[in-house]
Amino acid sequence: MTAASASRIKPGFRQQSAKLLETAALLLIIAFIMLPILWLALTAIKPQEKAYTTDIIFTPTLDNFEIIFSDESVIINEGTDRERGEVGRKMVPNVFNSVVVSGATILIAIPLATLAAYAFSRYQFLGNGVLLIWILTTQFIPAIVVAIPFFTLFRTVEIFGSPLLGTRLGLIIVNMSIVLPYAIWMIKGFVDALPGEIEEAAYVDGCNDFQILFFISLPLIRPGVLVASVFAFIMSWNEFLFALIIGREMRTMQVALMTTSGARGIMWEQMAAAGMVVMVPIFFLAMFIRKNVVDGLTMGAVK
Amino acid sequence: MRKKRWVPWVLVGPALLIIVLTTIYPLIAALYFSFHKYKLRKPPQFAIQFGEGGLYIDWSLLTLDNYALAFRDSRFINSLEVTFWFTVISVALSVVIGLGIAVIVQKGGRLHTLTKVLLIFPFAVSPALKGYSWRFMLNENYGIYDLLIDSLIVKPINFVLSIVNALPLVEIPLISESIVWLGDKFWALFMLAMSETWGWAPLIALMFVGALGSIDEQIFEAARIDGANRIQIFFRVTLPLLRPVILIVTMLKTIFSLKMFDQVVTMTGGGPVRATQTINYYIHQVGFVRGLDIGYASAQSYILVVVLTICAALYVSLVLNRD
């Protein structure tokens, strides 16, 4: 007894070294996670001549952002033999595409998913369990299988006189296949967590189903719907395969990353700058839904 | 309580319709394409046709050639092998490292909490960007990873080896300090899996942290009182209790790994010499880059669908049977 309490007051060598080891492990984890992100951020603000070194001492510059967003030739590094940086990357339309596609995807998907999630949570109807599992399994369909038929379909289907292939609308349509199932499951989790008594009371007071839904339940699950919207936005923002095959020349930022290459291969300082544009907004959104990412990714399977 | 039977259908209907149109339609269409000779260059002739006598089926246009071709195509077989090894390596690393991070991070403490917050960061990095940043960092001339691996791993090992070699017992060859990571068949695949692990291990750690948090602390307390040390507690208590979650997470990650595409495009481009051509990447090549052979690409993607369906069935049964 006395020995035990003594060791608690004065941690022995074993405990101390264990604690030290744990701190070292934590620092290693932090380095493992943060290194690629920090290196990318660092490269984005490096002057060109430093981007191709591992130096970490340099004068920060926004030149790389200027290059990727400019429409015209921007000559930086004048007088050196390196020619890179002379071409404007015209990233503004690409950012616009990403914002419009991701924004429209959630504007369509989230209301529909909310209604469906509410029904799955609150009603017993023929085959609701089977349907729900089926929706769960749609996430396992490889995107390429969705892309092939829609590619051939969109080549021929025309809207406003031009084929859907290579349009933002086409991308929004195929994005539904990945976003809707996740959103339904995510929002259903939030509705499930809402106690049913309030709705029962409203029903007894004479509200009909839709009055309950729109005036009682929806306001209560609004935070959950917001989280699902953010999650869906991130999914479609980061989506690559559809953007490549269906979006084509209507590039989203993910595909536009590939346009940072020139005669000398990829211009890493420009790629890093474009990468920051891709990454930083999602960073803030991800922090906002930090507590819900696991549920979102696993559709609530791991709790 | 509520009687109107049509209400749920009105609510579910629109979402269901869109899911059916964007998932079931392509599944059926791709299956249909896979039985045809269908190249993008010329308009396809489909078996189901509308003629003067109404709808009829021209059986002669249906073919199994695409599937037969797949099993003769050494590049497709190669993509199966690549995907298999990529999946094995990336799943094993992600789950093991994820579990390790979770166990370390789980306890209280300021640094622990900070690490837990940082775990979400790789989620914000899109797969395409992940691929590019790893390719940049692995560059043999100016990559930070290349520098770190050489100076922190390769050089110390070589130092030890050179001491051993100084003794007149054995002669062990030193490790090359100039490996071109993405130029070597094994290392390219391994690094591709590492980039995937970087993105997923922290997320998997978060999943495990949640699962660990829901385990009653008294169980660990009891084990400690019984005199178990940390390693015993981990293997005899924590691991068995986490088993259902580990299985689910492993299955989920397997499914995601089998669909690997984005980073292959941005990190390795399938190379060197097809060493990182995953199934999805090869299908994309066949359908949209090289052959423009939609029929063959559809057949290949259906083979992938069959594999994924088996995994999905396993996954769903794991999720449903979990108590």
XYZ file of C-alpha atoms in Angstrom, chain B:
323
model
C -50.276 6.617 -35.191
C -50.582 8.238 -38.565
C -52.908 6.684 -41.028
C -52.289 8.118 -44.450
C -50.369 5.420 -46.258
C -49.369 7.484 -49.233
C -47.551 10.097 -47.170
C -44.215 8.233 -46.832
C -44.200 7.439 -50.528
C -44.629 11.088 -51.403
C -41.679 11.903 -49.168
C -39.433 9.087 -50.343
C -40.512 9.145 -53.984
C -38.414 11.961 -55.473
C -35.178 10.874 -53.799
C -35.798 7.260 -54.702
C -36.519 8.152 -58.307
C -33.236 10.029 -58.630
C -31.249 7.250 -56.960
C -32.808 4.702 -59.305
C -32.074 6.879 -62.339
C -28.490 7.574 -61.346
C -27.546 4.108 -60.093
C -29.905 1.439 -61.420
C -30.075 2.855 -64.928
C -26.273 2.851 -65.374
C -25.988 -0.617 -63.816
C -28.427 -2.008 -66.362
C -27.016 -0.001 -69.251
C -23.417 -1.021 -68.487
C -24.467 -4.680 -68.344
C -26.221 -4.279 -71.675
C -23.199 -2.544 -73.246
C -20.913 -5.280 -71.961
C -22.587 -7.830 -74.265
C -22.049 -5.728 -77.375
C -19.270 -4.693 -79.643
C -19.357 -1.028 -78.811
C -16.572 1.366 -79.635
C -16.912 5.100 -79.424
C -15.612 5.697 -82.935
C -18.619 4.228 -84.681
C -22.277 4.255 -83.666
C -23.142 0.970 -81.910
C -25.628 -1.578 -83.110
C -27.725 -2.763 -80.225
C -29.526 -6.074 -80.007
C -32.829 -4.605 -78.898
C -34.196 -2.691 -81.842
C -37.366 -0.965 -82.864
C -38.292 -2.151 -86.328
C -41.449 -2.165 -88.359
C -42.750 -5.146 -86.463
C -42.263 -3.314 -83.189
C -39.670 -4.345 -80.655
C -37.405 -7.222 -81.565
C -34.120 -8.659 -80.463
C -31.287 -9.338 -82.838
C -29.513 -12.111 -80.981
C -26.610 -12.160 -83.374
C -25.430 -8.809 -82.034
C -25.041 -10.107 -78.509
C -21.600 -11.395 -77.646
C -19.547 -12.637 -74.738
C -16.344 -11.531 -76.444
C -15.727 -8.688 -73.997
C -15.720 -11.018 -71.036
C -13.640 -13.615 -72.863
C -11.188 -10.874 -73.796
C -10.898 -9.734 -70.188
C -9.555 -13.087 -69.074
C -7.091 -13.260 -71.934
C -5.941 -9.671 -71.540
C -2.694 -9.707 -69.591
C -3.123 -6.014 -68.777
C -6.481 -6.659 -67.204
C -5.067 -9.585 -65.202
C -2.262 -7.241 -64.195
C -4.788 -4.655 -63.006
C -6.490 -7.335 -60.887
C -3.163 -8.199 -59.287
C -2.261 -4.557 -58.719
C -5.641 -3.841 -57.166
C -5.337 -6.912 -54.961
C -1.924 -5.929 -53.605
C -2.854 -2.290 -53.302
C -5.928 -3.278 -51.310
C -4.016 -5.648 -49.047
C -1.270 -3.131 -48.285
C -3.466 -0.067 -47.911
C -6.134 -1.794 -45.807
C -3.605 -3.440 -43.512
C -1.624 -0.235 -43.015
C -4.709 1.961 -42.588
C -6.368 -0.295 -40.037
C -3.238 -1.094 -38.037
C -1.928 2.478 -37.987
C -5.449 3.773 -37.365
C -5.823 1.455 -34.398
C -2.412 2.443 -33.080
C -3.243 6.144 -33.325
C -6.609 5.600 -31.643
C -5.115 3.765 -28.667
C -2.457 6.439 -28.151
C -4.741 9.405 -28.685
C -7.722 8.111 -26.760
C -6.639 9.154 -23.269
C -7.027 12.677 -21.986
C -4.269 15.262 -22.067
C -3.641 18.428 -23.999
C -1.434 16.941 -26.693
C -3.885 14.045 -27.066
C -6.768 16.434 -27.655
C -4.782 18.469 -30.158
C -3.904 15.313 -32.086
C -7.540 14.231 -32.050
C -8.520 17.547 -33.649
C -5.806 17.200 -36.278
C -7.010 13.720 -37.235
C -9.731 15.244 -39.367
C -7.293 17.238 -41.508
C -6.443 14.630 -44.185
C -10.183 14.266 -44.836
C -10.134 17.818 -46.190
C -7.479 16.969 -48.772
C -9.093 15.638 -51.922
C -7.735 12.359 -53.304
C -6.553 14.051 -56.482
C -4.601 16.636 -54.500
C -3.296 13.926 -52.186
C -1.823 12.160 -55.193
C -0.132 15.278 -56.504
C 1.286 16.319 -53.155
C 2.755 12.869 -52.523
C 4.234 12.757 -55.996
C 5.840 16.127 -55.329
C 7.163 15.112 -51.934
C 8.566 11.824 -53.194
C 10.509 13.472 -55.988
C 14.047 12.148 -55.936
C 15.627 15.570 -56.416
C 13.660 17.979 -54.259
C 11.034 15.910 -52.450
C 10.801 16.360 -48.704
C 9.781 12.734 -48.143
C 12.709 11.537 -50.211
C 15.012 13.646 -48.055
C 13.437 12.482 -44.794
C 13.383 8.806 -45.742
C 17.014 8.948 -46.814
C 18.268 10.826 -43.791
C 16.081 9.292 -41.079
C 15.717 5.706 -42.280
C 18.132 4.711 -45.011
C 21.277 6.399 -43.668
C 20.962 5.106 -40.077
C 20.323 1.585 -41.361
C 23.307 1.838 -43.675
C 25.397 3.141 -40.801
C 24.551 0.081 -38.728
C 25.097 -2.178 -41.720
C 28.512 -0.672 -42.395
C 29.544 -1.359 -38.808
C 28.354 -4.951 -39.183
C 30.187 -5.220 -42.462
C 33.341 -3.945 -40.814
C 33.389 -7.141 -38.809
C 34.811 -9.916 -40.924
C 31.666 -12.068 -40.559
C 29.138 -11.207 -43.226
C 28.832 -8.818 -46.096
C 25.375 -7.186 -46.236
C 24.729 -4.911 -49.213
C 23.832 -1.345 -48.251
C 20.478 0.166 -49.169
C 20.562 2.517 -52.097
C 20.196 6.157 -51.107
C 18.972 7.140 -54.527
C 15.812 5.095 -54.944
C 13.395 6.798 -57.316
C 10.280 5.961 -55.322
C 7.746 6.325 -58.082
C 10.082 4.866 -60.682
C 10.371 1.518 -58.961
C 7.598 -1.021 -59.458
C 7.347 -2.122 -55.853
C 7.919 1.246 -54.226
C 5.462 3.027 -56.505
C 2.675 0.673 -55.451
C 3.761 0.862 -51.836
C 3.864 4.653 -51.838
C 0.470 4.774 -53.532
C -0.820 2.667 -50.651
C 1.001 4.940 -48.198
C -0.687 8.027 -49.589
C -4.012 6.250 -49.169
C -3.007 5.296 -45.637
C -2.134 8.894 -44.871
C -5.671 9.902 -45.834
C -7.466 7.029 -44.148
C -5.563 5.983 -41.039
C -6.513 9.189 -39.184
C -10.184 8.756 -40.122
C -10.113 5.118 -39.085
C -8.461 6.244 -35.849
C -11.417 8.559 -35.293
C -13.791 5.641 -35.841
C -11.894 3.593 -33.266
C -11.714 6.493 -30.819
C -15.504 6.617 -30.918
C -15.746 2.866 -30.400
C -13.177 2.909 -27.594
C -15.025 5.719 -25.874
C -18.193 3.644 -25.754
C -16.463 0.781 -23.924
C -17.176 0.837 -20.224
C -14.101 2.144 -18.389
C -14.766 -0.337 -15.578
C -13.732 -3.213 -17.821
C -10.238 -1.731 -18.165
C -10.204 -0.917 -14.458
C -11.044 -4.519 -13.618
C -8.273 -5.784 -15.882
C -5.815 -3.409 -14.264
C -6.802 -4.526 -10.766
C -6.304 -8.116 -11.889
C -2.740 -7.145 -12.662
C -2.811 -6.961 -16.442
C -0.254 -4.675 -18.030
C -0.956 -2.317 -20.931
C 0.045 -4.780 -23.608
C -2.048 -7.538 -22.085
C -5.013 -5.172 -21.763
C -4.671 -4.197 -25.399
C -4.558 -7.741 -26.764
C -6.879 -9.452 -24.272
C -9.461 -6.750 -23.596
C -9.418 -3.899 -26.099
C -8.906 -5.910 -29.269
C -11.664 -8.497 -28.615
C -14.098 -5.748 -27.663
C -13.281 -3.796 -30.825
C -13.545 -6.867 -33.057
C -16.942 -6.015 -34.597
C -15.850 -2.447 -35.359
C -12.512 -3.620 -36.738
C -14.300 -6.009 -39.084
C -16.702 -3.338 -40.305
C -13.968 -0.767 -40.815
C -11.739 -3.290 -42.603
C -14.548 -4.248 -44.953
C -15.432 -0.625 -45.625
C -11.826 0.300 -46.347
C -11.445 -2.769 -48.569
C -14.371 -1.593 -50.649
C -12.922 1.904 -50.979
C -9.486 0.507 -51.854
C -10.892 -1.755 -54.567
C -12.287 1.354 -56.227
C -8.948 3.182 -56.187
C -8.691 5.658 -59.035
C -7.997 9.317 -58.249
C -4.497 9.055 -56.823
C -3.403 6.635 -59.520
C -4.117 9.340 -62.082
C -2.426 12.166 -60.212
C 0.380 10.330 -58.445
C 1.727 7.580 -60.697
C -0.285 7.655 -63.904
C -0.464 3.877 -63.624
C 3.286 3.515 -63.943
C 6.004 2.560 -63.884
C 5.208 -0.050 -66.553
C 1.629 -0.580 -65.372
C 2.800 -1.403 -61.856
C 0.095 0.796 -60.342
C -2.679 0.344 -62.885
C -5.657 -0.492 -60.700
C -8.834 -1.952 -62.221
C -10.584 1.391 -62.231
C -7.613 3.057 -63.856
C -7.348 0.404 -66.557
C -11.086 0.582 -67.271
C -10.723 4.332 -67.694
C -7.824 3.781 -70.097
C -9.757 1.228 -72.143
C -12.981 3.191 -72.243
C -11.879 6.786 -72.507
C -8.188 7.144 -73.259
C -6.777 4.396 -75.472
C -9.226 2.008 -77.054
C -12.423 4.002 -76.551
C -13.971 0.551 -76.219
C -17.147 1.087 -74.215
C -18.247 -2.542 -74.506
C -14.988 -3.884 -73.119
C -14.802 -1.206 -70.414
C -18.352 -2.100 -69.370
C -17.511 -5.798 -69.155
C -14.481 -5.055 -66.983
C -16.414 -2.744 -64.743
C -19.013 -5.465 -64.330
C -16.364 -7.836 -63.109
C -15.509 -5.146 -60.554
C -19.198 -4.838 -59.686
C -19.391 -8.571 -58.961
C -16.395 -8.360 -56.611
C -17.815 -5.304 -54.887
C -21.250 -6.892 -54.553
C -19.711 -9.766 -52.613
C -17.884 -7.283 -50.373
C -21.029 -5.205 -49.954
C -23.024 -8.283 -48.929
C -20.368 -9.128 -46.360
C -20.336 -5.552 -45.142
C -24.107 -5.306 -44.782
C -24.286 -8.595 -42.909
C -21.547 -7.385 -40.568
C -23.404 -4.156 -39.905
C -26.777 -5.838 -39.418
C -25.485 -8.636 -37.189
C -23.646 -6.307 -34.901
C -25.072 -6.241 -31.413
